[in-house]
Amino acid sequence: MRLIAFTVFLCAHLFVRADEHDRVYKDGEEVVLWMNTVGPYNNRQETYTYFSLPFCRGPKQTISHYHETLGEALLGVELDFSGLDIQFKENVDKTVFCKKTLNAEEYKAFVYAVQNNYWYQMYLDELPMYGMVGEVDSSTTPPTYKLFTHKRLDIGYNRNQIVDVNITSDVRVALLPNAEISFSYEVVWKRSDVDFEHRFDKYLDPSFFQHRIHWFSIFNSFMMVIFLVGLVWMILVRTLKKDYARYQKDEELDDMERDLGDEYGWKQVHGDIFRAPSFPMVFSALIGAGYHIFTVSVITVILAIVGEFYTERGSLLSAAIFVYAAASPVNGFAGGSMYSRFGGKHWIRQMVLGAFLLPCSISAVAFLINFIAIYYHASRAIPFTIMLAVTAICFFVILPLTLVGTVLGRNIKGQGDYPCRVNAVPRPIPDKKWFVEPWLIIMLGGVLPFGSIFIEMYFIFTSFWAYKIYYVYGFMLLVLIILAVVTMCVTVVCTYFLLNAEDYRWRWTSFLAGASTAFYVYLYSVYYFIFKTKMYGLFQTVFYFGYMGVFSAALGIMCGTVGYVGTAKFVHKIYSTVKID
């Protein structure tokens, strides 16, 4: 009971946020302006707290802010109260709220920020605003670095709710050592016809995400699905029909004629086709993790379609973590039942490996990046309390639920239902042509699945690594379904050729053939980094390639599992149909 109570409290504290999204104000009520982060424009993830630069705070008393969700903390959201006096529907004329004389360190900090195109982000009533710290005047020699010292806030309201915010940076002041800088602000309230429910529409970019290329890529992927399904159908109906006819003819021969005959094909490996793979514990853990990732992906995308997560900070990441923890029994059920069918004895080790395979991989990368973030004093540094919270979720939520799934899987589907007996002695694998070698099948297996999603990868990468808000989750769900179908079809075809070459090592081959999609996605991420971004510096580079590696690995495990599941159904079907002596 204590464990259940702790879990409920933890989830409620980390995933449930205060209901601020429908805030209704009274005339003259205080409106809080939060300053979030500042950082180089070309490095979106390299951010620092706003007041790490020597900006002035307003005269009002500081209000503390806490991370309302786990996603906020992991995304590096660091809200600081601006100290500016803003009241609902009350205009503020240009007001100087601070004057300061720049010392040598403050001067260098501002110059460095202007040189590197630093931008900042603010929030007012959950609506984001963006501005530049300053600009470089290249008309002079040497260039002059100018700081924006005045902020004009244009706030739109509809009845008693804020529906629009805009910031205008003005008053360029040349940065000079020991110069006195005056910081000022101005607030203008305007009536707006924008409905509260549509106030985030201005941040979306339909011309980018709903471009004809996006629609064409979906159509192209759909045509690929039709082609591959037709190819698989041809194999199942025509090629297998010929195989069955040939095997039926062989069965009519007597033993001597059959021994002297030239038998070949996938039937010859029936005594080894359902043999457990090498490293069954690792294989079962990967399959369980793949089921888990696919389930989480589908549920999270559906929630994103329904919930419009882009309107709340960190909500998508928080939802994904919550769904991942809640769906842990899927991992245990799939991995535990498979390991039992393989005859594995160390099921507890397999369960622990499956439960912590992906979390430990992500944590290893996150800790490396966290050390660099701490060195940089970046806002992306994960607080120690958040580390403890994530660890608690792993040990007190994910592990117990995975154990429940494992026990259920071993008892419900732990017995193998194979149409063929497994020989005691493995059959030697004959020599075969180079184009049906497993390594080549694995490398080529991911080409078509990657081809079906690489356009969508561009939109996803641009939304995460650049400054677009991804909101077309219907496209993502459709692409996810297309990816699953294409991966299944490709691995089925590859496995058929492998078995025809009398090579029964189809389990790892089918998994790795689907998983090789991740290799091409990671290669594409390298191309995207070099040619589509202007990222620089140690922190941003490690952050990019570290988390792209985690993303590619998770995608590979998911695609490998999808490919294996489809292939397993195919193999079971063809061997249950043919007569085996």
Coordinates of C-alpha atoms in Angstrom, one line a residue:
M1 CA 0.0 0.0 0.0
R2 CA 2.9 2.4 0.8
L3 CA 4.3 1.7 -2.7
I4 CA 1.0 2.4 -4.4
A5 CA 0.5 5.6 -2.4
F6 CA 4.0 6.8 -3.2
T7 CA 3.5 6.1 -6.9
V8 CA 0.2 8.0 -7.0
F9 CA 1.8 11.0 -5.2
L10 CA 4.9 10.9 -7.4
C11 CA 2.8 10.8 -10.6
A12 CA 0.4 13.5 -9.4
H13 CA 3.3 15.8 -8.4
L14 CA 5.4 15.3 -11.5
F15 CA 2.8 15.0 -14.3
V16 CA -0.2 17.1 -13.2
R17 CA 0.2 20.8 -13.5
A18 CA -1.8 23.7 -12.1
D19 CA -4.8 24.7 -14.3
E20 CA -3.5 28.0 -15.6
H21 CA -4.3 27.5 -19.3
D22 CA -7.8 29.1 -18.9
R23 CA -6.8 31.9 -16.6
V24 CA -9.5 34.7 -16.3
Y25 CA -8.3 38.1 -15.0
K26 CA -10.0 40.9 -13.3
D27 CA -9.3 44.5 -14.4
G28 CA -6.2 45.7 -12.7
E29 CA -5.1 42.2 -11.6
E30 CA -1.4 41.5 -11.7
V31 CA -0.1 39.7 -14.9
V32 CA 3.3 38.0 -14.3
L33 CA 6.0 38.2 -17.0
W34 CA 8.4 35.3 -16.7
M35 CA 11.9 35.5 -18.2
N36 CA 13.0 32.0 -19.4
T37 CA 16.3 31.5 -21.1
V38 CA 18.8 33.1 -23.3
G39 CA 21.3 31.5 -25.7
P40 CA 22.9 31.4 -29.2
Y41 CA 20.3 31.5 -32.0
N42 CA 22.0 28.7 -33.9
N43 CA 22.2 26.4 -30.9
R44 CA 18.6 26.0 -29.8
Q45 CA 19.4 23.6 -26.9
E46 CA 22.4 25.7 -25.5
T47 CA 20.4 27.9 -23.2
Y48 CA 21.2 29.8 -20.0
T49 CA 19.0 31.5 -17.4
Y50 CA 18.0 35.0 -18.6
F51 CA 19.7 36.8 -15.8
S52 CA 23.0 35.0 -16.4
L53 CA 23.5 38.0 -18.6
P54 CA 23.7 41.3 -16.6
F55 CA 20.2 42.4 -17.3
C56 CA 18.3 44.4 -14.7
R57 CA 15.4 43.0 -12.7
G58 CA 12.3 45.1 -12.3
P59 CA 11.5 46.8 -9.0
K60 CA 8.8 44.4 -7.9
Q61 CA 9.5 41.7 -5.3
T62 CA 10.8 38.4 -6.7
I63 CA 8.3 35.5 -7.1
S64 CA 9.8 32.1 -7.0
H65 CA 8.9 29.5 -9.7
Y66 CA 9.1 25.7 -9.5
H67 CA 9.1 23.2 -12.2
E68 CA 5.5 22.3 -12.7
T69 CA 6.1 19.2 -14.7
L70 CA 8.9 16.7 -15.1
G71 CA 9.1 17.7 -18.8
E72 CA 9.7 21.3 -17.9
A73 CA 12.7 20.4 -15.8
L74 CA 14.2 18.0 -18.4
L75 CA 13.8 20.6 -21.1
G76 CA 15.7 23.2 -19.2
V77 CA 12.9 25.6 -18.5
E78 CA 14.1 28.1 -16.0
L79 CA 11.5 30.8 -15.3
D80 CA 12.6 33.9 -13.4
F81 CA 10.2 36.7 -12.4
S82 CA 11.0 39.8 -14.5
G83 CA 10.0 42.2 -11.7
L84 CA 8.0 44.4 -14.1
D85 CA 4.7 45.8 -13.0
I86 CA 2.0 44.7 -15.4
Q87 CA -1.7 44.9 -14.6
F88 CA -4.6 43.6 -16.7
K89 CA -5.9 46.2 -19.2
E90 CA -3.7 49.0 -17.8
N91 CA -1.3 50.6 -20.2
V92 CA 2.2 51.6 -19.1
D93 CA 4.0 54.4 -20.8
K94 CA 7.7 54.1 -21.4
T95 CA 9.2 53.6 -18.0
V96 CA 12.9 53.3 -17.0
F97 CA 13.0 50.6 -14.4
C98 CA 16.8 50.3 -14.0
K99 CA 20.0 52.1 -14.7
K100 CA 23.4 50.4 -14.4
T101 CA 27.0 51.1 -15.3
L102 CA 28.7 48.2 -17.0
N103 CA 31.9 46.9 -15.5
A104 CA 34.5 45.1 -17.6
E105 CA 32.9 41.6 -17.1
E106 CA 29.4 42.8 -17.8
Y107 CA 30.6 44.6 -20.9
K108 CA 32.3 41.5 -22.2
A109 CA 29.3 39.3 -21.5
F110 CA 27.0 41.6 -23.5
V111 CA 29.5 41.9 -26.4
Y112 CA 29.8 38.1 -26.5
A113 CA 26.1 37.7 -26.5
V114 CA 25.6 40.1 -29.4
Q115 CA 28.5 38.6 -31.4
N116 CA 26.8 35.2 -31.1
N117 CA 23.3 36.3 -31.9
Y118 CA 21.9 35.6 -28.5
W119 CA 18.1 35.4 -28.3
Y120 CA 15.9 35.2 -25.2
Q121 CA 12.4 33.8 -24.4
M122 CA 9.7 35.1 -22.1
Y123 CA 6.3 33.9 -21.1
L124 CA 3.2 35.9 -20.3
D125 CA 0.1 33.9 -19.4
E126 CA 1.8 30.8 -20.8
L127 CA 2.3 32.6 -24.2
P128 CA 5.9 32.7 -25.4
M129 CA 7.7 35.7 -26.7
Y130 CA 11.1 35.9 -28.4
G131 CA 13.6 38.7 -28.8
M132 CA 17.2 39.4 -29.7
V133 CA 19.7 40.7 -27.1
G134 CA 21.2 43.1 -29.6
E135 CA 22.7 43.5 -33.1
V136 CA 26.0 44.1 -34.8
D137 CA 26.4 47.3 -36.7
S138 CA 28.8 46.4 -39.5
S139 CA 28.7 49.8 -41.1
T140 CA 31.5 51.0 -38.9
T141 CA 35.1 49.8 -38.6
P142 CA 35.5 48.0 -36.2
P143 CA 31.9 46.8 -35.9
T144 CA 29.8 48.4 -33.2
Y145 CA 27.8 46.1 -30.8
K146 CA 24.5 47.5 -29.8
L147 CA 22.1 46.4 -27.1
F148 CA 18.4 46.6 -27.2
T149 CA 17.4 48.3 -23.9
H150 CA 13.6 48.9 -24.4
K151 CA 10.9 46.3 -24.5
R152 CA 7.4 47.2 -25.8
L153 CA 4.7 44.6 -24.9
D154 CA 1.6 44.6 -27.1
I155 CA -1.0 42.4 -25.3
G156 CA -4.3 41.5 -26.9
Y157 CA -7.2 40.5 -24.7
N158 CA -10.7 39.1 -25.4
R159 CA -13.1 39.9 -22.6
N160 CA -11.1 38.8 -19.5
Q161 CA -8.5 36.5 -21.1
I162 CA -5.2 37.2 -22.7
V163 CA -5.1 35.9 -26.3
D164 CA -2.1 37.5 -27.9
V165 CA 1.3 38.9 -26.9
N166 CA 4.0 40.5 -29.0
I167 CA 7.3 42.1 -28.0
T168 CA 9.2 44.8 -29.9
S169 CA 12.8 45.4 -29.0
D170 CA 13.9 49.0 -29.5
V171 CA 16.4 51.7 -28.5
R172 CA 19.8 50.5 -29.6
V173 CA 22.6 51.5 -27.3
A174 CA 26.2 51.1 -28.3
L175 CA 28.1 48.9 -25.8
L176 CA 31.1 50.6 -24.4
P177 CA 33.2 49.9 -21.2
N178 CA 31.8 51.7 -18.1
A179 CA 28.8 53.0 -20.1
E180 CA 25.6 53.7 -18.2
I181 CA 22.7 51.7 -19.6
S182 CA 19.0 52.5 -19.0
F183 CA 16.5 49.6 -19.3
S184 CA 12.9 50.5 -19.9
Y185 CA 9.6 48.9 -20.8
E186 CA 6.2 49.8 -22.2
V187 CA 2.9 48.0 -22.1
V188 CA 0.0 48.5 -24.5
W189 CA -3.3 46.6 -24.2
K190 CA -5.5 46.1 -27.2
R191 CA -8.8 44.4 -27.7
S192 CA -8.6 41.3 -29.9
D193 CA -11.1 39.2 -31.8
V194 CA -8.9 36.0 -31.4
D195 CA -10.7 33.3 -29.5
F196 CA -8.9 32.0 -26.4
E197 CA -8.9 28.4 -27.8
H198 CA -7.0 29.6 -30.9
R199 CA -4.5 31.9 -29.3
F200 CA -1.6 29.5 -30.1
D201 CA -2.4 29.3 -33.8
K202 CA -0.1 32.2 -34.6
Y203 CA 2.9 30.1 -33.5
L204 CA 2.1 27.3 -36.0
D205 CA 3.4 27.3 -39.5
P206 CA 0.8 25.6 -41.8
S207 CA 2.7 26.7 -45.0
F208 CA 5.7 24.6 -43.8
F209 CA 4.1 21.5 -42.3
Q210 CA 1.2 21.2 -44.8
H211 CA 3.3 21.9 -47.8
R212 CA 2.6 19.9 -51.0
I213 CA 5.9 18.1 -50.5
H214 CA 4.6 16.8 -47.2
W215 CA 1.5 15.5 -48.8
F216 CA 3.4 14.1 -51.7
S217 CA 5.8 12.2 -49.4
I218 CA 2.8 10.6 -47.6
F219 CA 1.3 9.6 -51.0
N220 CA 4.7 8.3 -52.1
S221 CA 5.0 6.2 -48.9
F222 CA 1.5 4.9 -49.4
M223 CA 2.3 3.7 -52.9
M224 CA 5.4 2.0 -51.5
V225 CA 3.2 0.2 -49.1
I226 CA 0.9 -1.0 -51.9
F227 CA 3.9 -2.2 -53.9
L228 CA 5.4 -4.1 -51.0
V229 CA 2.1 -5.6 -49.9
G230 CA 1.7 -6.8 -53.5
L231 CA 5.2 -8.2 -53.5
V232 CA 4.6 -10.1 -50.3
W233 CA 1.2 -11.3 -51.6
M234 CA 2.9 -12.6 -54.7
I235 CA 5.4 -14.5 -52.6
L236 CA 2.7 -16.0 -50.4
V237 CA 0.3 -16.9 -53.2
R238 CA 2.4 -17.7 -56.3
T239 CA 5.9 -18.6 -55.1
L240 CA 4.8 -20.5 -52.0
K241 CA 2.1 -22.3 -54.1
K242 CA 4.9 -23.6 -56.3
D243 CA 6.9 -24.6 -53.3
Y244 CA 4.0 -26.5 -51.8
A245 CA 3.4 -28.2 -55.2
R246 CA 7.0 -29.3 -55.4
Y247 CA 7.1 -30.5 -51.8
Q248 CA 3.8 -32.4 -52.4
K249 CA 5.4 -34.1 -55.4
D250 CA 8.4 -35.0 -53.3
E251 CA 6.2 -36.6 -50.7
E252 CA 4.8 -39.0 -53.4
L253 CA 8.3 -40.4 -54.0
D254 CA 9.6 -43.4 -52.0
D255 CA 12.4 -42.9 -49.6
M256 CA 15.2 -43.9 -52.0
E257 CA 14.0 -41.6 -54.8
R258 CA 13.7 -38.8 -52.2
D259 CA 17.2 -39.4 -51.0
L260 CA 18.6 -39.4 -54.6
G261 CA 16.5 -36.3 -55.5
D262 CA 17.7 -32.7 -55.5
E263 CA 15.8 -31.4 -52.5
Y264 CA 16.3 -27.8 -51.6
G265 CA 14.4 -24.8 -50.2
W266 CA 13.0 -23.6 -46.9
K267 CA 11.4 -27.0 -46.0
Q268 CA 14.8 -28.5 -45.5
V269 CA 15.4 -26.5 -42.3
H270 CA 12.1 -27.4 -40.6
G271 CA 14.0 -29.1 -37.8
D272 CA 15.9 -26.0 -36.9
I273 CA 13.6 -23.2 -37.9
F274 CA 12.2 -22.8 -34.4
R275 CA 15.5 -23.2 -32.6
A276 CA 16.1 -20.6 -30.0
P277 CA 18.5 -17.8 -31.2
S278 CA 21.9 -17.1 -29.8
F279 CA 21.9 -14.9 -26.7
P280 CA 18.2 -15.5 -26.0
M281 CA 18.1 -13.3 -23.0
V282 CA 19.3 -10.2 -24.9
F283 CA 17.0 -11.0 -27.8
S284 CA 14.0 -11.3 -25.5
A285 CA 14.9 -8.1 -23.8
L286 CA 15.1 -6.3 -27.1
I287 CA 11.8 -7.6 -28.4
G288 CA 10.1 -6.7 -25.1
A289 CA 11.6 -3.2 -25.3
G290 CA 10.5 -2.9 -28.9
Y291 CA 6.9 -3.8 -28.0
H292 CA 7.1 -1.2 -25.3
I293 CA 8.5 1.6 -27.5
F294 CA 5.9 0.9 -30.2
T295 CA 3.0 1.0 -27.7
V296 CA 4.3 4.2 -26.1
S297 CA 4.7 5.8 -29.6
V298 CA 1.2 5.0 -30.7
I299 CA -0.5 6.1 -27.5
T300 CA 1.6 9.3 -27.2
V301 CA 0.9 10.3 -30.7
I302 CA -2.8 9.7 -30.3
L303 CA -2.8 11.7 -27.1
A304 CA -0.9 14.5 -28.9
I305 CA -3.6 14.5 -31.6
V306 CA -6.4 14.8 -29.0
G307 CA -4.6 17.0 -26.4
E308 CA -2.7 19.7 -28.4
F309 CA 0.4 19.3 -26.3
Y310 CA 2.1 22.2 -28.0
T311 CA 0.1 24.7 -25.9
E312 CA 1.8 23.7 -22.6
R313 CA 5.5 23.6 -21.8
G314 CA 7.0 20.1 -21.5
S315 CA 3.6 18.4 -21.6
L316 CA 4.5 16.1 -24.5
L317 CA 7.7 14.8 -22.8
S318 CA 5.8 14.5 -19.5
A319 CA 3.0 12.5 -21.2
A320 CA 5.6 10.3 -22.9
I321 CA 7.3 9.5 -19.6
F322 CA 4.0 8.7 -17.9
V323 CA 2.8 6.5 -20.8
Y324 CA 6.2 4.7 -20.8
A325 CA 6.0 4.0 -17.1
A326 CA 2.3 2.9 -17.3
A327 CA 3.0 0.6 -20.3
S328 CA 5.8 -1.3 -18.7
P329 CA 3.7 -4.5 -18.4
V330 CA 3.8 -4.7 -22.2
N331 CA 7.6 -5.0 -22.0
G332 CA 7.5 -7.7 -19.4
F333 CA 4.7 -9.7 -21.1
A334 CA 6.4 -9.8 -24.5
G335 CA 9.9 -10.3 -23.3
G336 CA 9.1 -12.7 -20.5
S337 CA 6.8 -14.9 -22.5
M338 CA 9.4 -15.1 -25.4
Y339 CA 12.2 -16.0 -23.0
S340 CA 10.1 -18.7 -21.5
R341 CA 9.4 -20.2 -24.9
F342 CA 13.1 -20.2 -25.6
G343 CA 13.5 -22.3 -22.5
G344 CA 15.4 -19.7 -20.5
K345 CA 16.0 -20.3 -16.8
H346 CA 17.2 -16.9 -15.6
W347 CA 13.9 -15.0 -16.1
I348 CA 14.5 -12.4 -13.4
R349 CA 17.7 -11.3 -15.1
Q350 CA 15.9 -11.1 -18.4
M351 CA 13.1 -9.0 -16.7
V352 CA 15.6 -6.6 -15.2
L353 CA 17.5 -6.3 -18.5
G354 CA 14.3 -5.6 -20.4
A355 CA 13.1 -3.0 -17.9
F356 CA 16.3 -1.0 -17.7
L357 CA 17.6 -1.5 -21.3
L358 CA 16.3 1.8 -22.7
P359 CA 16.2 3.9 -19.4
C360 CA 19.9 3.1 -18.7
S361 CA 20.9 3.9 -22.3
I362 CA 19.1 7.3 -22.1
S363 CA 20.5 7.9 -18.6
A364 CA 24.1 7.2 -19.8
V365 CA 23.8 9.8 -22.6
A366 CA 22.0 12.2 -20.3
F367 CA 24.6 12.0 -17.6
L368 CA 27.4 12.7 -20.1
I369 CA 25.5 15.7 -21.5
N370 CA 24.7 16.8 -18.0
F371 CA 28.3 17.0 -17.0
I372 CA 29.0 19.2 -20.0
A373 CA 25.9 21.4 -19.2
I374 CA 27.1 21.8 -15.6
Y375 CA 30.5 22.9 -16.9
Y376 CA 28.8 25.4 -19.2
H377 CA 26.4 26.5 -16.4
A378 CA 23.6 25.8 -18.9
S379 CA 19.9 25.6 -18.0
R380 CA 19.9 22.1 -19.5
A381 CA 21.7 20.8 -16.5
I382 CA 19.3 18.4 -14.8
P383 CA 18.8 19.1 -11.1
F384 CA 19.7 16.4 -8.6
T385 CA 16.1 16.2 -7.4
I386 CA 14.9 15.4 -10.9
M387 CA 17.5 12.7 -11.2
L388 CA 16.1 11.2 -8.0
A389 CA 12.6 11.5 -9.3
V390 CA 13.5 9.7 -12.5
T391 CA 15.3 7.0 -10.6
A392 CA 12.3 6.5 -8.3
I393 CA 10.0 6.1 -11.3
C394 CA 12.4 3.4 -12.7
F395 CA 12.6 1.4 -9.5
F396 CA 9.1 2.0 -8.0
V397 CA 7.0 2.1 -11.1
I398 CA 8.7 0.6 -14.2
L399 CA 10.4 -2.3 -12.5
P400 CA 7.3 -3.6 -10.5
L401 CA 5.0 -3.2 -13.6
T402 CA 7.5 -5.0 -15.8
L403 CA 7.6 -7.8 -13.2
V404 CA 3.8 -8.1 -13.3
G405 CA 3.9 -8.3 -17.1
T406 CA 6.7 -10.9 -17.0
V407 CA 4.8 -13.2 -14.6
L408 CA 1.6 -12.9 -16.7
G409 CA 3.6 -13.5 -19.9
R410 CA 5.3 -16.6 -18.6
N411 CA 2.0 -18.1 -17.4
I412 CA -0.2 -17.2 -20.3
K413 CA 2.1 -17.5 -23.4
G414 CA 5.2 -19.1 -22.0
Q415 CA 4.7 -22.4 -23.8
G416 CA 5.9 -22.8 -27.4
D417 CA 3.3 -23.7 -30.0
Y418 CA 5.5 -24.7 -32.9
P419 CA 4.3 -26.7 -35.8
C420 CA 7.7 -28.4 -36.2
R421 CA 9.9 -30.2 -33.7
V422 CA 13.4 -28.9 -33.1
N423 CA 16.2 -31.3 -33.9
A424 CA 18.7 -32.1 -31.1
V425 CA 21.7 -31.4 -33.4
P426 CA 21.7 -28.2 -35.4
R427 CA 21.8 -28.7 -39.2
P428 CA 24.9 -27.4 -41.0
I429 CA 24.3 -24.2 -42.9
P430 CA 25.3 -24.8 -46.6
D431 CA 27.3 -22.3 -48.6
K432 CA 25.2 -19.8 -50.4
K433 CA 25.5 -16.9 -52.9
W434 CA 26.8 -13.6 -51.6
F435 CA 23.5 -11.7 -52.1
V436 CA 21.7 -13.9 -49.5
E437 CA 24.3 -13.5 -46.8
P438 CA 22.7 -12.3 -43.6
W439 CA 25.0 -9.3 -43.2
L440 CA 23.9 -8.0 -46.7
I441 CA 20.2 -8.7 -46.0
I442 CA 20.6 -6.8 -42.7
M443 CA 22.2 -3.7 -44.3
L444 CA 19.7 -3.5 -47.2
G445 CA 16.7 -4.3 -45.0
G446 CA 16.5 -0.7 -43.7
V447 CA 16.7 1.1 -47.0
L448 CA 13.0 1.0 -47.9
P449 CA 11.7 1.7 -44.4
F450 CA 13.9 4.7 -44.2
G451 CA 12.8 5.8 -47.6
S452 CA 9.2 5.8 -46.4
I453 CA 9.9 8.1 -43.5
F454 CA 12.9 10.3 -44.4
I455 CA 10.7 13.3 -45.5
E456 CA 8.9 13.1 -42.2
M457 CA 12.3 13.0 -40.4
Y458 CA 13.1 16.3 -41.9
F459 CA 9.9 17.9 -40.5
I460 CA 10.5 16.3 -37.1
F461 CA 14.2 17.3 -37.0
T462 CA 13.3 20.9 -38.0
S463 CA 10.7 21.2 -35.3
F464 CA 13.0 19.9 -32.6
W465 CA 16.4 21.3 -33.6
A466 CA 15.1 24.5 -35.1
Y467 CA 12.3 26.9 -34.2
K468 CA 9.2 25.2 -35.5
I469 CA 6.3 23.8 -33.4
Y470 CA 5.4 20.3 -34.6
Y471 CA 1.6 19.9 -34.5
V472 CA 0.6 17.6 -37.4
Y473 CA 0.6 14.5 -35.3
G474 CA -2.0 12.9 -37.7
F475 CA 0.8 12.8 -40.3
M476 CA 3.1 11.2 -37.7
L477 CA 0.6 8.5 -36.9
L478 CA 0.1 7.7 -40.5
V479 CA 3.8 7.6 -41.2
L480 CA 4.2 5.3 -38.1
I481 CA 1.7 2.9 -39.6
I482 CA 3.3 3.0 -43.0
L483 CA 6.7 2.4 -41.4
A484 CA 5.4 -0.7 -39.6
V485 CA 3.8 -2.1 -42.7
V486 CA 6.9 -1.5 -44.9
T487 CA 9.2 -2.9 -42.3
M488 CA 7.1 -6.1 -42.0
C489 CA 6.9 -6.6 -45.7
V490 CA 10.7 -6.1 -46.2
T491 CA 11.7 -8.4 -43.5
V492 CA 9.2 -11.1 -44.7
V493 CA 10.7 -11.0 -48.2
C494 CA 14.3 -11.0 -46.8
T495 CA 13.5 -13.9 -44.6
Y496 CA 12.0 -15.9 -47.4
F497 CA 15.2 -15.6 -49.5
L498 CA 17.3 -16.5 -46.4
L499 CA 15.2 -19.6 -45.7
N500 CA 15.3 -20.6 -49.4
A501 CA 19.1 -20.6 -49.0
E502 CA 18.6 -23.1 -46.2
D503 CA 19.8 -20.7 -43.5
Y504 CA 17.6 -20.9 -40.4
R505 CA 19.1 -18.0 -38.5
W506 CA 16.1 -15.9 -39.3
R507 CA 15.4 -14.5 -35.8
W508 CA 18.3 -12.2 -35.4
T509 CA 18.4 -11.5 -39.2
S510 CA 14.8 -10.3 -39.3
F511 CA 15.3 -8.2 -36.2
L512 CA 18.5 -6.6 -37.4
A513 CA 17.1 -6.1 -40.9
G514 CA 14.3 -4.0 -39.5
A515 CA 16.6 -2.3 -37.0
S516 CA 19.1 -1.2 -39.7
T517 CA 16.6 1.6 -40.4
A518 CA 18.1 3.3 -37.4
F519 CA 21.5 3.3 -39.1
Y520 CA 20.2 5.3 -42.1
V521 CA 18.3 7.6 -39.8
Y522 CA 21.5 8.4 -37.9
L523 CA 23.4 8.9 -41.2
Y524 CA 20.6 11.3 -42.2
S525 CA 21.0 13.2 -38.9
V526 CA 24.7 13.7 -39.7
Y527 CA 23.8 15.1 -43.1
Y528 CA 21.1 17.3 -41.4
F529 CA 23.7 18.6 -38.9
I530 CA 26.2 19.5 -41.5
F531 CA 24.0 21.0 -44.3
K532 CA 20.8 22.1 -42.6
T533 CA 22.0 23.7 -39.3
K534 CA 24.7 26.1 -38.2
M535 CA 25.2 24.5 -34.8
Y536 CA 28.6 24.8 -33.2
G537 CA 30.4 24.3 -29.9
L538 CA 31.0 21.2 -27.7
F539 CA 27.8 21.3 -25.8
Q540 CA 25.4 21.6 -28.7
T541 CA 27.3 19.0 -30.8
V542 CA 27.4 16.4 -28.0
F543 CA 23.8 17.2 -27.2
Y544 CA 22.7 16.7 -30.9
F545 CA 24.6 13.5 -31.7
G546 CA 24.0 12.0 -28.2
Y547 CA 20.3 12.3 -28.3
M548 CA 20.1 11.5 -32.0
G549 CA 21.9 8.3 -31.1
V550 CA 19.3 7.5 -28.4
F551 CA 16.5 8.3 -30.8
S552 CA 18.0 6.2 -33.6
A553 CA 18.6 3.3 -31.2
A554 CA 15.0 3.4 -29.9
L555 CA 13.7 3.6 -33.4
G556 CA 15.9 0.7 -34.4
I557 CA 14.6 -1.5 -31.5
M558 CA 11.0 -0.7 -32.5
C559 CA 11.5 -1.4 -36.2
G560 CA 13.5 -4.5 -35.4
T561 CA 10.6 -5.8 -33.2
V562 CA 8.0 -4.9 -35.8
G563 CA 10.0 -6.8 -38.5
Y564 CA 10.5 -9.8 -36.3
V565 CA 6.9 -10.0 -35.3
G566 CA 5.7 -9.9 -38.9
T567 CA 8.4 -12.5 -39.9
A568 CA 7.5 -14.8 -37.0
K569 CA 3.8 -14.9 -38.2
F570 CA 5.0 -15.6 -41.7
V571 CA 7.4 -18.4 -40.7
H572 CA 4.8 -20.0 -38.4
K573 CA 2.2 -19.9 -41.2
I574 CA 4.3 -21.5 -43.9
Y575 CA 5.6 -24.3 -41.7
S576 CA 2.2 -25.1 -40.3
T577 CA 0.8 -25.5 -43.8
V578 CA 3.3 -27.9 -45.3
K579 CA 3.4 -31.5 -44.2
I580 CA 6.5 -32.4 -42.2
D581 CA 7.6 -36.0 -41.7

